[in-house]
Amino acid sequence: MAKDTVTITDNRTGKSLECPIKKGIHGPPVFNCQKIASELDLFTFDPAFVTTASCESKITFIDGEKGILLYRGYPIEQLAKNSTYIEVCYLLLNGELPNKGQLDSFSDSVCRYTLVHEGLLSFYKGFRHDAHPMAMLLGVVGALSGYYPDAQDIKNPEHRRESSLRIIAKMPTIAANCYKYLIGQPYVYPRNDLTYVENFMHMMFSVPAEPYQFNESAVKAFKIMLILHAEHEQNASTSTVRLAGSSQAHPFSCVAAGIATLWGPAHGGANEAVIRMLQEIGDSKNIPAFIKKVKDKDSSVRLMGFGHRVYKNYDPRATIIRESCHNLLDELDPGKQQPLFDIAMELERIALSDEYFIERKLYPNVDFYSGIILSALGIPLKMFTVMFAVARSVGWVSQWMEMMEEPNLRIGRPRQLYTGSAQRDYVSIEKRS
Ligand code: CMC
């Protein structure tokens, strides 16, 4: 029996199958179970993909037990401290940090694509004035597919590269337009003399009537937020983008599918849900009663911003965001009371010393503190997940690009365990009870 294999035996028949084990660079090895169906007439059953590696990837590594996150091998802490968002985009897309010339040329290319077609602006007007901006983002990014028919030619590497740059460049413009529509202000056109982060803030916050003054601490905190949310391997929205892409769909529609998945409160919508939860708690003295509700199996209340499928330790992004939160709040308004931040820190302290959370290894995730930073940056609650989507768009397109370069790409198509009615004959309506 080969050493690097796993043997699966069907005890009903005694038939066995040796499955080869494949090792990655870090993390648990996998065994290839693709022949199980043909050889043993069995499917593997893994609802919610808890133990399934759906692809090979060179982009991101997470060690959930140790709380490690690497983009292309680089620790997230080092990137958040030293890098710019656009440099991280280059790294994620291309696999290496750029030299000066490569970075300049990449930034210029992204700048070339920041404008959106004027026709796209009419889509916003079709939305109700109080529509959720994630609904707008989803619709408008989907509509973008109609403006770039060439991008449908996904076999062409040049078209794929151009589509990726377009997504990275246009997401801030589309997101800022959602915000402007929401508050009834005129859309602000991109400025290519600004950095990616400054330009995004300019489109969000400036008005034609007066110049916009950048606050350095706010720009820095915003940059960190974008870097921390840029990529996170095969999470629900990224897996959605990959699955949509596997059918060779238009890349912008794949991104729209990712946006739809991100919206849910179990995923990117958690940053909005955390703030609503903190507002509902209202005061640190109400935390014990809230925690009691969370632990009550009949209540279905969750401590939002806590727990993660992969991290069974501190989410390293939460640690960076908490520090960034401290710095930003101190710099923007030294000495000012920060009631939500105070409640969040007390909630974290109480939860981390509670047996329920310790036993289940539930720690703060990236969303626990991100909403507080976004609020301090002047971003309204409804826009939080939109900010996440802008940041994550580079992760989506990097994963999509990697998948499209696979020589033997096949459509993603999971199987099922059927538990419905056994085969039966149609009964005419007169004979039904
Ligand atoms: N509050 C209370 N209990 C929790 C929580 C929580 N936030 N998260 C997990 N649990 C409990 C859960 O009830 C279960 O307990 P038991 O074993 O007694 O049934 C156990 O922990 C395992 O939970 P699970 O739901 O099976 O874990 P999962 O890996 O399927 O879900 C999760 C992961 C992130 C969806 C979940 O932890 C959660 O709902 N957290 C709150 C929402 C949130 O913060 N989401 C953001 C995730 S990070 C950013 C992103 O992905 O976008």
GROMACS .gro file of C-alpha atoms and ligand atoms in nm:
model
  485
    1MET     CA    1   0.000   0.000   0.000
    2ALA     CA    2   0.146   0.339  -0.098
    3LYS     CA    3   0.233   0.556   0.200
    4ASP     CA    4   0.091   0.883   0.071
    5THR     CA    5  -0.260   0.753   0.025
    6VAL     CA    6  -0.584   0.723   0.217
    7THR     CA    7  -0.770   0.395   0.180
    8ILE     CA    8  -1.147   0.413   0.171
    9THR     CA    9  -1.320   0.081   0.227
   10ASP     CA   10  -1.690   0.025   0.175
   11ASN     CA   11  -1.760  -0.219   0.456
   12ARG     CA   12  -2.079  -0.338   0.285
   13THR     CA   13  -1.892  -0.475  -0.013
   14GLY     CA   14  -1.533  -0.493   0.106
   15LYS     CA   15  -1.430  -0.288  -0.200
   16SER     CA   16  -1.143  -0.045  -0.136
   17LEU     CA   17  -1.003   0.257  -0.309
   18GLU     CA   18  -0.663   0.415  -0.252
   19CYS     CA   19  -0.685   0.793  -0.276
   20PRO     CA   20  -0.358   0.984  -0.329
   21ILE     CA   21  -0.266   1.245  -0.069
   22LYS     CA   22  -0.147   1.579  -0.201
   23LYS     CA   23   0.055   1.821   0.010
   24GLY     CA   24   0.047   2.198  -0.016
   25ILE     CA   25   0.308   2.445   0.109
   26HIS     CA   26   0.128   2.510   0.438
   27GLY     CA   27  -0.180   2.363   0.598
   28PRO     CA   28  -0.332   2.016   0.607
   29PRO     CA   29  -0.278   1.794   0.303
   30VAL     CA   30  -0.578   1.679   0.102
   31PHE     CA   31  -0.670   1.344  -0.044
   32ASN     CA   32  -0.814   1.326  -0.391
   33CYS     CA   33  -1.151   1.154  -0.368
   34GLN     CA   34  -1.265   1.217  -0.726
   35LYS     CA   35  -1.264   0.848  -0.818
   36ILE     CA   36  -1.491   0.747  -0.530
   37ALA     CA   37  -1.805   0.790  -0.742
   38SER     CA   38  -1.682   0.582  -1.035
   39GLU     CA   39  -1.499   0.315  -0.831
   40LEU     CA   40  -1.717   0.274  -0.521
   41ASP     CA   41  -2.046   0.423  -0.640
   42LEU     CA   42  -2.043   0.661  -0.342
   43PHE     CA   43  -2.041   1.037  -0.307
   44THR     CA   44  -1.868   1.223  -0.027
   45PHE     CA   45  -2.112   1.418   0.194
   46ASP     CA   46  -1.985   1.751   0.325
   47PRO     CA   47  -2.266   2.002   0.375
   48ALA     CA   48  -2.138   2.362   0.400
   49PHE     CA   49  -1.802   2.237   0.265
   50VAL     CA   50  -1.652   2.210   0.613
   51THR     CA   51  -1.374   1.971   0.506
   52THR     CA   52  -1.367   2.014   0.131
   53ALA     CA   53  -1.079   2.182  -0.051
   54SER     CA   54  -1.258   2.292  -0.366
   55CYS     CA   55  -0.951   2.403  -0.560
   56GLU     CA   56  -0.575   2.453  -0.557
   57SER     CA   57  -0.474   2.812  -0.502
   58LYS     CA   58  -0.151   3.009  -0.463
   59ILE     CA   59  -0.312   3.332  -0.341
   60THR     CA   60  -0.396   3.322   0.030
   61PHE     CA   61  -0.315   3.100   0.325
   62ILE     CA   62  -0.498   3.096   0.658
   63ASP     CA   63  -0.393   2.901   0.966
   64GLY     CA   64  -0.710   2.924   1.171
   65GLU     CA   65  -0.563   2.760   1.480
   66LYS     CA   66  -0.268   2.997   1.500
   67GLY     CA   67  -0.449   3.306   1.367
   68ILE     CA   68  -0.222   3.351   1.064
   69LEU     CA   69  -0.323   3.515   0.736
   70LEU     CA   70  -0.082   3.542   0.441
   71TYR     CA   71  -0.142   3.710   0.105
   72ARG     CA   72   0.095   3.545  -0.146
   73GLY     CA   73   0.310   3.442   0.153
   74TYR     CA   74   0.327   3.786   0.316
   75PRO     CA   75   0.179   3.822   0.668
   76ILE     CA   76  -0.124   4.051   0.680
   77GLU     CA   77   0.031   4.251   0.968
   78GLN     CA   78   0.331   4.349   0.749
   79LEU     CA   79   0.113   4.443   0.453
   80ALA     CA   80  -0.129   4.649   0.666
   81LYS     CA   81   0.167   4.837   0.815
   82ASN     CA   82   0.391   4.889   0.513
   83SER     CA   83   0.194   4.851   0.194
   84THR     CA   84  -0.056   5.057  -0.002
   85TYR     CA   85  -0.387   4.913  -0.116
   86ILE     CA   86  -0.291   4.937  -0.482
   87GLU     CA   87   0.035   4.753  -0.412
   88VAL     CA   88  -0.163   4.478  -0.238
   89CYS     CA   89  -0.389   4.461  -0.546
   90TYR     CA   90  -0.081   4.411  -0.765
   91LEU     CA   91   0.051   4.145  -0.529
   92LEU     CA   92  -0.276   3.952  -0.518
   93LEU     CA   93  -0.321   3.962  -0.893
   94ASN     CA   94   0.038   3.895  -0.997
   95GLY     CA   95   0.186   3.692  -0.713
   96GLU     CA   96   0.484   3.920  -0.636
   97LEU     CA   97   0.535   4.265  -0.490
   98PRO     CA   98   0.595   4.514  -0.772
   99ASN     CA   99   0.913   4.714  -0.828
  100LYS     CA  100   0.873   5.092  -0.864
  101GLY     CA  101   0.819   5.082  -1.241
  102GLN     CA  102   0.568   4.798  -1.219
  103LEU     CA  103   0.375   4.973  -0.945
  104ASP     CA  104   0.360   5.304  -1.134
  105SER     CA  105   0.248   5.135  -1.450
  106PHE     CA  106  -0.016   4.929  -1.264
  107SER     CA  107  -0.151   5.241  -1.085
  108ASP     CA  108  -0.168   5.425  -1.419
  109SER     CA  109  -0.357   5.136  -1.577
  110VAL     CA  110  -0.609   5.127  -1.293
  111CYS     CA  111  -0.653   5.506  -1.318
  112ARG     CA  112  -0.735   5.475  -1.687
  113TYR     CA  113  -1.046   5.275  -1.598
  114THR     CA  114  -1.194   5.468  -1.305
  115LEU     CA  115  -1.470   5.641  -1.506
  116VAL     CA  116  -1.795   5.457  -1.568
  117HIS     CA  117  -2.007   5.487  -1.883
  118GLU     CA  118  -2.250   5.777  -1.845
  119GLY     CA  119  -2.535   5.543  -1.940
  120LEU     CA  120  -2.469   5.343  -1.625
  121LEU     CA  121  -2.566   5.645  -1.414
  122SER     CA  122  -2.930   5.608  -1.522
  123PHE     CA  123  -2.949   5.273  -1.344
  124TYR     CA  124  -2.928   5.442  -1.004
  125LYS     CA  125  -3.238   5.650  -1.077
  126GLY     CA  126  -3.442   5.332  -1.111
  127PHE     CA  127  -3.388   5.249  -0.745
  128ARG     CA  128  -3.616   5.370  -0.466
  129HIS     CA  129  -3.458   5.658  -0.274
  130ASP     CA  130  -3.417   5.434   0.031
  131ALA     CA  131  -3.296   5.119  -0.148
  132HIS     CA  132  -3.018   4.934   0.029
  133PRO     CA  133  -2.689   5.035  -0.140
  134MET     CA  134  -2.589   4.667  -0.165
  135ALA     CA  135  -2.895   4.616  -0.387
  136MET     CA  136  -2.775   4.908  -0.601
  137LEU     CA  137  -2.417   4.782  -0.612
  138LEU     CA  138  -2.533   4.436  -0.709
  139GLY     CA  139  -2.759   4.568  -0.984
  140VAL     CA  140  -2.516   4.822  -1.125
  141VAL     CA  141  -2.216   4.583  -1.131
  142GLY     CA  142  -2.438   4.325  -1.302
  143ALA     CA  143  -2.542   4.591  -1.554
  144LEU     CA  144  -2.176   4.669  -1.621
  145SER     CA  145  -2.154   4.334  -1.803
  146GLY     CA  146  -2.372   4.485  -2.075
  147TYR     CA  147  -2.118   4.760  -2.142
  148TYR     CA  148  -1.822   4.530  -2.210
  149PRO     CA  149  -1.924   4.255  -2.453
  150ASP     CA  150  -1.554   4.187  -2.533
  151ALA     CA  151  -1.498   4.079  -2.174
  152GLN     CA  152  -1.720   3.779  -2.243
  153ASP     CA  153  -1.426   3.641  -2.440
  154ILE     CA  154  -1.277   3.495  -2.126
  155LYS     CA  155  -1.036   3.271  -2.321
  156ASN     CA  156  -0.836   3.581  -2.416
  157PRO     CA  157  -0.578   3.660  -2.140
  158GLU     CA  158  -0.563   4.027  -2.241
  159HIS     CA  159  -0.940   4.062  -2.202
  160ARG     CA  160  -0.923   3.886  -1.866
  161ARG     CA  161  -0.652   4.124  -1.744
  162GLU     CA  162  -0.847   4.424  -1.864
  163SER     CA  163  -1.165   4.302  -1.693
  164SER     CA  164  -0.978   4.263  -1.365
  165LEU     CA  165  -0.836   4.614  -1.387
  166ARG     CA  166  -1.179   4.752  -1.474
  167ILE     CA  167  -1.336   4.590  -1.169
  168ILE     CA  168  -1.065   4.719  -0.933
  169ALA     CA  169  -1.088   5.067  -1.086
  170LYS     CA  170  -1.465   5.103  -1.117
  171MET     CA  171  -1.584   4.952  -0.789
  172PRO     CA  172  -1.504   5.268  -0.585
  173THR     CA  173  -1.676   5.486  -0.848
  174ILE     CA  174  -1.988   5.267  -0.852
  175ALA     CA  175  -1.993   5.238  -0.471
  176ALA     CA  176  -1.949   5.614  -0.420
  177ASN     CA  177  -2.231   5.677  -0.668
  178CYS     CA  178  -2.457   5.446  -0.461
  179TYR     CA  179  -2.382   5.663  -0.159
  180LYS     CA  180  -2.436   5.991  -0.343
  181TYR     CA  181  -2.770   5.864  -0.476
  182LEU     CA  182  -2.869   5.759  -0.124
  183ILE     CA  183  -2.805   6.105   0.019
  184GLY     CA  184  -2.920   6.302  -0.284
  185GLN     CA  185  -2.586   6.463  -0.369
  186PRO     CA  186  -2.440   6.488  -0.721
  187TYR     CA  187  -2.210   6.210  -0.836
  188VAL     CA  188  -1.844   6.307  -0.804
  189TYR     CA  189  -1.610   6.209  -1.087
  190PRO     CA  190  -1.284   6.028  -1.010
  191ARG     CA  191  -0.957   6.218  -0.986
  192ASN     CA  192  -0.662   6.029  -1.124
  193ASP     CA  193  -0.405   6.253  -0.952
  194LEU     CA  194  -0.505   6.103  -0.617
  195THR     CA  195  -0.411   5.767  -0.469
  196TYR     CA  196  -0.668   5.489  -0.493
  197VAL     CA  197  -0.778   5.540  -0.131
  198GLU     CA  198  -0.786   5.921  -0.153
  199ASN     CA  199  -0.982   5.906  -0.477
  200PHE     CA  200  -1.241   5.677  -0.318
  201MET     CA  201  -1.278   5.918  -0.024
  202HIS     CA  202  -1.296   6.212  -0.263
  203MET     CA  203  -1.581   6.050  -0.458
  204MET     CA  204  -1.762   5.959  -0.135
  205PHE     CA  205  -1.726   6.280   0.061
  206SER     CA  206  -1.652   6.577  -0.161
  207VAL     CA  207  -1.919   6.806  -0.303
  208PRO     CA  208  -1.883   7.042  -0.601
  209ALA     CA  209  -1.944   7.344  -0.377
  210GLU     CA  210  -1.620   7.327  -0.180
  211PRO     CA  211  -1.279   7.157  -0.181
  212TYR     CA  212  -1.245   6.838   0.022
  213GLN     CA  213  -0.979   6.833   0.294
  214PHE     CA  214  -0.815   6.495   0.351
  215ASN     CA  215  -0.743   6.387   0.705
  216GLU     CA  216  -0.423   6.181   0.710
  217SER     CA  217  -0.533   5.955   0.995
  218ALA     CA  218  -0.862   5.883   0.819
  219VAL     CA  219  -0.683   5.800   0.492
  220LYS     CA  220  -0.449   5.565   0.680
  221ALA     CA  221  -0.733   5.389   0.865
  222PHE     CA  222  -0.929   5.356   0.540
  223LYS     CA  223  -0.625   5.207   0.365
  224ILE     CA  224  -0.582   4.951   0.643
  225MET     CA  225  -0.951   4.858   0.620
  226LEU     CA  226  -0.923   4.799   0.247
  227ILE     CA  227  -0.606   4.589   0.277
  228LEU     CA  228  -0.753   4.372   0.555
  229HIS     CA  229  -1.066   4.298   0.352
  230ALA     CA  230  -0.891   4.247   0.017
  231GLU     CA  231  -0.881   3.867   0.008
  232HIS     CA  232  -0.965   3.565   0.223
  233GLU     CA  233  -0.929   3.243   0.019
  234GLN     CA  234  -1.238   3.028  -0.046
  235ASN     CA  235  -1.500   3.214   0.161
  236ALA     CA  236  -1.866   3.210   0.054
  237SER     CA  237  -1.854   3.508  -0.184
  238THR     CA  238  -1.523   3.404  -0.344
  239SER     CA  239  -1.647   3.050  -0.389
  240THR     CA  240  -1.957   3.198  -0.553
  241VAL     CA  241  -1.741   3.399  -0.794
  242ARG     CA  242  -1.542   3.084  -0.877
  243LEU     CA  243  -1.855   2.874  -0.927
  244ALA     CA  244  -2.015   3.137  -1.151
  245GLY     CA  245  -1.684   3.174  -1.338
  246SER     CA  246  -1.657   2.799  -1.391
  247SER     CA  247  -1.957   2.820  -1.625
  248GLN     CA  248  -1.754   3.076  -1.828
  249ALA     CA  249  -1.997   3.353  -1.738
  250HIS     CA  250  -1.914   3.720  -1.798
  251PRO     CA  251  -1.659   3.828  -1.533
  252PHE     CA  252  -1.867   4.125  -1.414
  253SER     CA  253  -2.168   3.896  -1.362
  254CYS     CA  254  -1.944   3.668  -1.156
  255VAL     CA  255  -1.847   3.964  -0.939
  256ALA     CA  256  -2.215   4.060  -0.906
  257ALA     CA  257  -2.281   3.703  -0.783
  258GLY     CA  258  -2.004   3.751  -0.525
  259ILE     CA  259  -2.161   4.079  -0.411
  260ALA     CA  260  -2.496   3.901  -0.362
  261THR     CA  261  -2.333   3.641  -0.138
  262LEU     CA  262  -2.131   3.896   0.056
  263TRP     CA  263  -2.447   4.084   0.155
  264GLY     CA  264  -2.566   3.819   0.402
  265PRO     CA  265  -2.521   3.886   0.776
  266ALA     CA  266  -2.328   3.559   0.821
  267HIS     CA  267  -2.066   3.702   0.579
  268GLY     CA  268  -1.993   4.066   0.486
  269GLY     CA  269  -2.326   4.194   0.621
  270ALA     CA  270  -2.195   4.122   0.971
  271ASN     CA  271  -2.021   4.463   0.998
  272GLU     CA  272  -2.361   4.635   0.971
  273ALA     CA  273  -2.520   4.380   1.207
  274VAL     CA  274  -2.249   4.440   1.471
  275ILE     CA  275  -2.328   4.811   1.495
  276ARG     CA  276  -2.702   4.741   1.514
  277MET     CA  277  -2.628   4.490   1.793
  278LEU     CA  278  -2.409   4.739   1.985
  279GLN     CA  279  -2.677   5.007   1.949
  280GLU     CA  280  -2.937   4.764   2.077
  281ILE     CA  281  -2.722   4.675   2.379
  282GLY     CA  282  -2.688   5.049   2.437
  283ASP     CA  283  -2.493   5.030   2.764
  284SER     CA  284  -2.225   4.803   2.911
  285LYS     CA  285  -2.457   4.718   3.199
  286ASN     CA  286  -2.688   4.538   2.951
  287ILE     CA  287  -2.410   4.306   2.824
  288PRO     CA  288  -2.470   4.014   3.067
  289ALA     CA  289  -2.840   3.997   2.969
  290PHE     CA  290  -2.743   4.007   2.602
  291ILE     CA  291  -2.484   3.730   2.644
  292LYS     CA  292  -2.749   3.521   2.821
  293LYS     CA  293  -2.973   3.557   2.515
  294VAL     CA  294  -2.686   3.459   2.282
  295LYS     CA  295  -2.624   3.142   2.484
  296ASP     CA  296  -2.992   3.050   2.490
  297LYS     CA  297  -3.034   2.785   2.218
  298ASP     CA  298  -3.398   2.887   2.166
  299SER     CA  299  -3.325   3.256   2.099
  300SER     CA  300  -3.131   3.231   1.767
  301VAL     CA  301  -2.947   3.551   1.869
  302ARG     CA  302  -2.578   3.544   1.776
  303LEU     CA  303  -2.295   3.759   1.898
  304MET     CA  304  -2.232   3.928   1.565
  305GLY     CA  305  -1.869   3.979   1.468
  306PHE     CA  306  -1.774   3.669   1.667
  307GLY     CA  307  -1.685   3.323   1.542
  308HIS     CA  308  -1.542   3.206   1.214
  309ARG     CA  309  -1.545   2.887   1.010
  310VAL     CA  310  -1.166   2.887   0.982
  311TYR     CA  311  -1.029   3.092   1.273
  312LYS     CA  312  -1.040   2.906   1.603
  313ASN     CA  313  -0.819   3.174   1.752
  314TYR     CA  314  -0.800   3.553   1.714
  315ASP     CA  315  -0.875   3.663   1.359
  316PRO     CA  316  -0.549   3.856   1.295
  317ARG     CA  317  -0.750   4.118   1.107
  318ALA     CA  318  -0.960   4.191   1.417
  319THR     CA  319  -0.644   4.258   1.620
  320ILE     CA  320  -0.516   4.505   1.359
  321ILE     CA  321  -0.856   4.675   1.327
  322ARG     CA  322  -0.893   4.714   1.703
  323GLU     CA  323  -0.555   4.889   1.719
  324SER     CA  324  -0.640   5.101   1.418
  325CYS     CA  325  -0.970   5.189   1.587
  326HIS     CA  326  -0.787   5.310   1.898
  327ASN     CA  327  -0.548   5.520   1.690
  328LEU     CA  328  -0.815   5.671   1.468
  329LEU     CA  329  -1.054   5.761   1.749
  330ASP     CA  330  -0.769   5.916   1.953
  331GLU     CA  331  -0.642   6.116   1.657
  332LEU     CA  332  -0.979   6.233   1.524
  333ASP     CA  333  -1.128   6.334   1.855
  334PRO     CA  334  -0.888   6.296   2.148
  335GLY     CA  335  -1.059   6.238   2.481
  336LYS     CA  336  -1.407   6.207   2.327
  337GLN     CA  337  -1.637   5.940   2.473
  338GLN     CA  338  -1.675   5.648   2.231
  339PRO     CA  339  -1.972   5.461   2.372
  340LEU     CA  340  -1.999   5.194   2.098
  341PHE     CA  341  -1.626   5.118   2.107
  342ASP     CA  342  -1.640   5.092   2.486
  343ILE     CA  343  -1.936   4.851   2.469
  344ALA     CA  344  -1.757   4.645   2.200
  345MET     CA  345  -1.440   4.612   2.410
  346GLU     CA  346  -1.637   4.516   2.721
  347LEU     CA  347  -1.843   4.269   2.517
  348GLU     CA  348  -1.523   4.112   2.387
  349ARG     CA  349  -1.378   4.091   2.739
  350ILE     CA  350  -1.687   3.927   2.883
  351ALA     CA  351  -1.733   3.685   2.590
  352LEU     CA  352  -1.370   3.574   2.593
  353SER     CA  353  -1.394   3.476   2.959
  354ASP     CA  354  -1.724   3.292   2.917
  355GLU     CA  355  -1.720   2.910   2.896
  356TYR     CA  356  -1.969   2.910   2.602
  357PHE     CA  357  -1.730   3.106   2.377
  358ILE     CA  358  -1.412   2.941   2.511
  359GLU     CA  359  -1.545   2.589   2.447
  360ARG     CA  360  -1.649   2.673   2.092
  361LYS     CA  361  -1.334   2.876   2.021
  362LEU     CA  362  -1.531   3.186   1.926
  363TYR     CA  363  -1.317   3.499   1.892
  364PRO     CA  364  -1.380   3.843   1.741
  365ASN     CA  365  -1.361   3.836   1.362
  366VAL     CA  366  -1.279   4.115   1.115
  367ASP     CA  367  -1.630   4.259   1.139
  368PHE     CA  368  -1.636   4.310   1.515
  369TYR     CA  369  -1.447   4.640   1.511
  370SER     CA  370  -1.460   4.738   1.144
  371GLY     CA  371  -1.799   4.908   1.176
  372ILE     CA  372  -1.666   5.136   1.448
  373ILE     CA  373  -1.384   5.254   1.220
  374LEU     CA  374  -1.624   5.299   0.929
  375SER     CA  375  -1.858   5.505   1.151
  376ALA     CA  376  -1.565   5.719   1.266
  377LEU     CA  377  -1.476   5.774   0.899
  378GLY     CA  378  -1.825   5.915   0.846
  379ILE     CA  379  -1.958   5.618   0.651
  380PRO     CA  380  -2.323   5.541   0.723
  381LEU     CA  381  -2.429   5.197   0.842
  382LYS     CA  382  -2.603   5.098   0.520
  383MET     CA  383  -2.278   5.151   0.327
  384PHE     CA  384  -2.059   4.924   0.543
  385THR     CA  385  -2.094   4.609   0.337
  386VAL     CA  386  -2.046   4.812   0.020
  387MET     CA  387  -1.704   4.917   0.154
  388PHE     CA  388  -1.625   4.550   0.217
  389ALA     CA  389  -1.730   4.466  -0.140
  390VAL     CA  390  -1.502   4.733  -0.288
  391ALA     CA  391  -1.207   4.602  -0.089
  392ARG     CA  392  -1.283   4.237  -0.170
  393SER     CA  393  -1.325   4.292  -0.544
  394VAL     CA  394  -0.950   4.243  -0.597
  395GLY     CA  395  -0.967   3.910  -0.415
  396TRP     CA  396  -1.258   3.800  -0.631
  397VAL     CA  397  -1.087   3.887  -0.958
  398SER     CA  398  -0.753   3.738  -0.846
  399GLN     CA  399  -0.924   3.408  -0.769
  400TRP     CA  400  -1.120   3.428  -1.094
  401MET     CA  401  -0.800   3.495  -1.292
  402GLU     CA  402  -0.623   3.206  -1.123
  403MET     CA  403  -0.912   2.973  -1.202
  404MET     CA  404  -0.938   3.084  -1.564
  405GLU     CA  405  -0.568   3.004  -1.612
  406GLU     CA  406  -0.623   2.640  -1.512
  407PRO     CA  407  -0.561   2.422  -1.816
  408ASN     CA  408  -0.838   2.173  -1.731
  409LEU     CA  409  -1.108   2.402  -1.597
  410ARG     CA  410  -1.439   2.221  -1.552
  411ILE     CA  411  -1.775   2.357  -1.452
  412GLY     CA  412  -1.835   2.338  -1.075
  413ARG     CA  413  -2.118   2.095  -1.010
  414PRO     CA  414  -2.169   1.946  -0.661
  415ARG     CA  415  -2.384   1.635  -0.614
  416GLN     CA  416  -2.642   1.562  -0.343
  417LEU     CA  417  -2.796   1.300  -0.121
  418TYR     CA  418  -3.155   1.279  -0.245
  419THR     CA  419  -3.406   1.241   0.040
  420GLY     CA  420  -3.730   1.331  -0.142
  421SER     CA  421  -4.015   1.106  -0.259
  422ALA     CA  422  -3.929   0.777  -0.421
  423GLN     CA  423  -4.024   0.748  -0.789
  424ARG     CA  424  -4.405   0.745  -0.828
  425ASP     CA  425  -4.668   0.788  -1.099
  426TYR     CA  426  -4.852   1.110  -1.179
  427VAL     CA  427  -5.201   1.127  -1.026
  428SER     CA  428  -5.470   1.327  -1.210
  429ILE     CA  429  -5.621   1.615  -1.007
  430GLU     CA  430  -5.964   1.445  -0.970
  431LYS     CA  431  -5.804   1.149  -0.798
  432ARG     CA  432  -5.600   1.353  -0.545
  433SER     CA  433  -5.731   1.380  -0.189
  434CMC     N1  434  -2.262   3.371   1.857
  434CMC     C1  435  -2.305   3.266   1.931
  434CMC     N2  436  -2.278   3.138   1.904
  434CMC     C2  437  -2.204   3.114   1.795
  434CMC     C3  438  -2.155   3.217   1.713
  434CMC     C4  439  -2.186   3.350   1.748
  434CMC     N3  440  -2.142   3.451   1.673
  434CMC     N4  441  -2.085   3.164   1.611
  434CMC     C5  442  -2.090   3.030   1.629
  434CMC     N5  443  -2.161   3.001   1.739
  434CMC     C6  444  -2.184   2.866   1.798
  434CMC     C7  445  -2.296   2.793   1.723
  434CMC     O1  446  -2.421   2.817   1.784
  434CMC     C8  447  -2.250   2.651   1.735
  434CMC     O2  448  -2.280   2.607   1.867
  434CMC     P1  449  -2.325   2.454   1.892
  434CMC     O3  450  -2.205   2.372   1.858
  434CMC     O4  451  -2.363   2.449   2.035
  434CMC     O5  452  -2.441   2.429   1.799
  434CMC     C9  453  -2.098   2.660   1.725
  434CMC     O6  454  -2.066   2.790   1.775
  434CMC    C10  455  -2.043   2.644   1.584
  434CMC     O7  456  -2.109   2.740   1.501
  434CMC     P2  457  -2.146   2.720   1.350
  434CMC     O8  458  -2.259   2.808   1.314
  434CMC     O9  459  -2.160   2.574   1.322
  434CMC    O10  460  -2.012   2.770   1.280
  434CMC     P3  461  -1.992   2.805   1.129
  434CMC    O11  462  -1.851   2.780   1.100
  434CMC    O12  463  -2.093   2.733   1.046
  434CMC    O13  464  -2.027   2.960   1.119
  434CMC    C11  465  -2.007   3.195   1.127
  434CMC    C12  466  -1.933   3.060   1.114
  434CMC    C13  467  -1.907   3.307   1.102
  434CMC    C14  468  -2.117   3.204   1.022
  434CMC    C15  469  -2.065   3.204   1.271
  434CMC    O14  470  -1.962   3.202   1.366
  434CMC    C16  471  -2.152   3.328   1.288
  434CMC    O15  472  -2.272   3.324   1.256
  434CMC     N6  473  -2.094   3.442   1.339
  434CMC    C17  474  -2.168   3.565   1.349
  434CMC    C18  475  -2.174   3.634   1.214
  434CMC    C19  476  -2.041   3.695   1.176
  434CMC    O16  477  -1.975   3.761   1.256
  434CMC     N7  478  -2.001   3.675   1.049
  434CMC    C20  479  -1.878   3.730   0.994
  434CMC    C21  480  -1.779   3.624   0.963
  434CMC     S1  481  -1.614   3.686   0.932
  434CMC    C22  482  -1.622   3.787   0.795
  434CMC    C23  483  -1.684   3.729   0.673
  434CMC    O17  484  -1.682   3.609   0.648
  434CMC    O18  485  -1.736   3.806   0.596
   0.00000   0.00000   0.00000
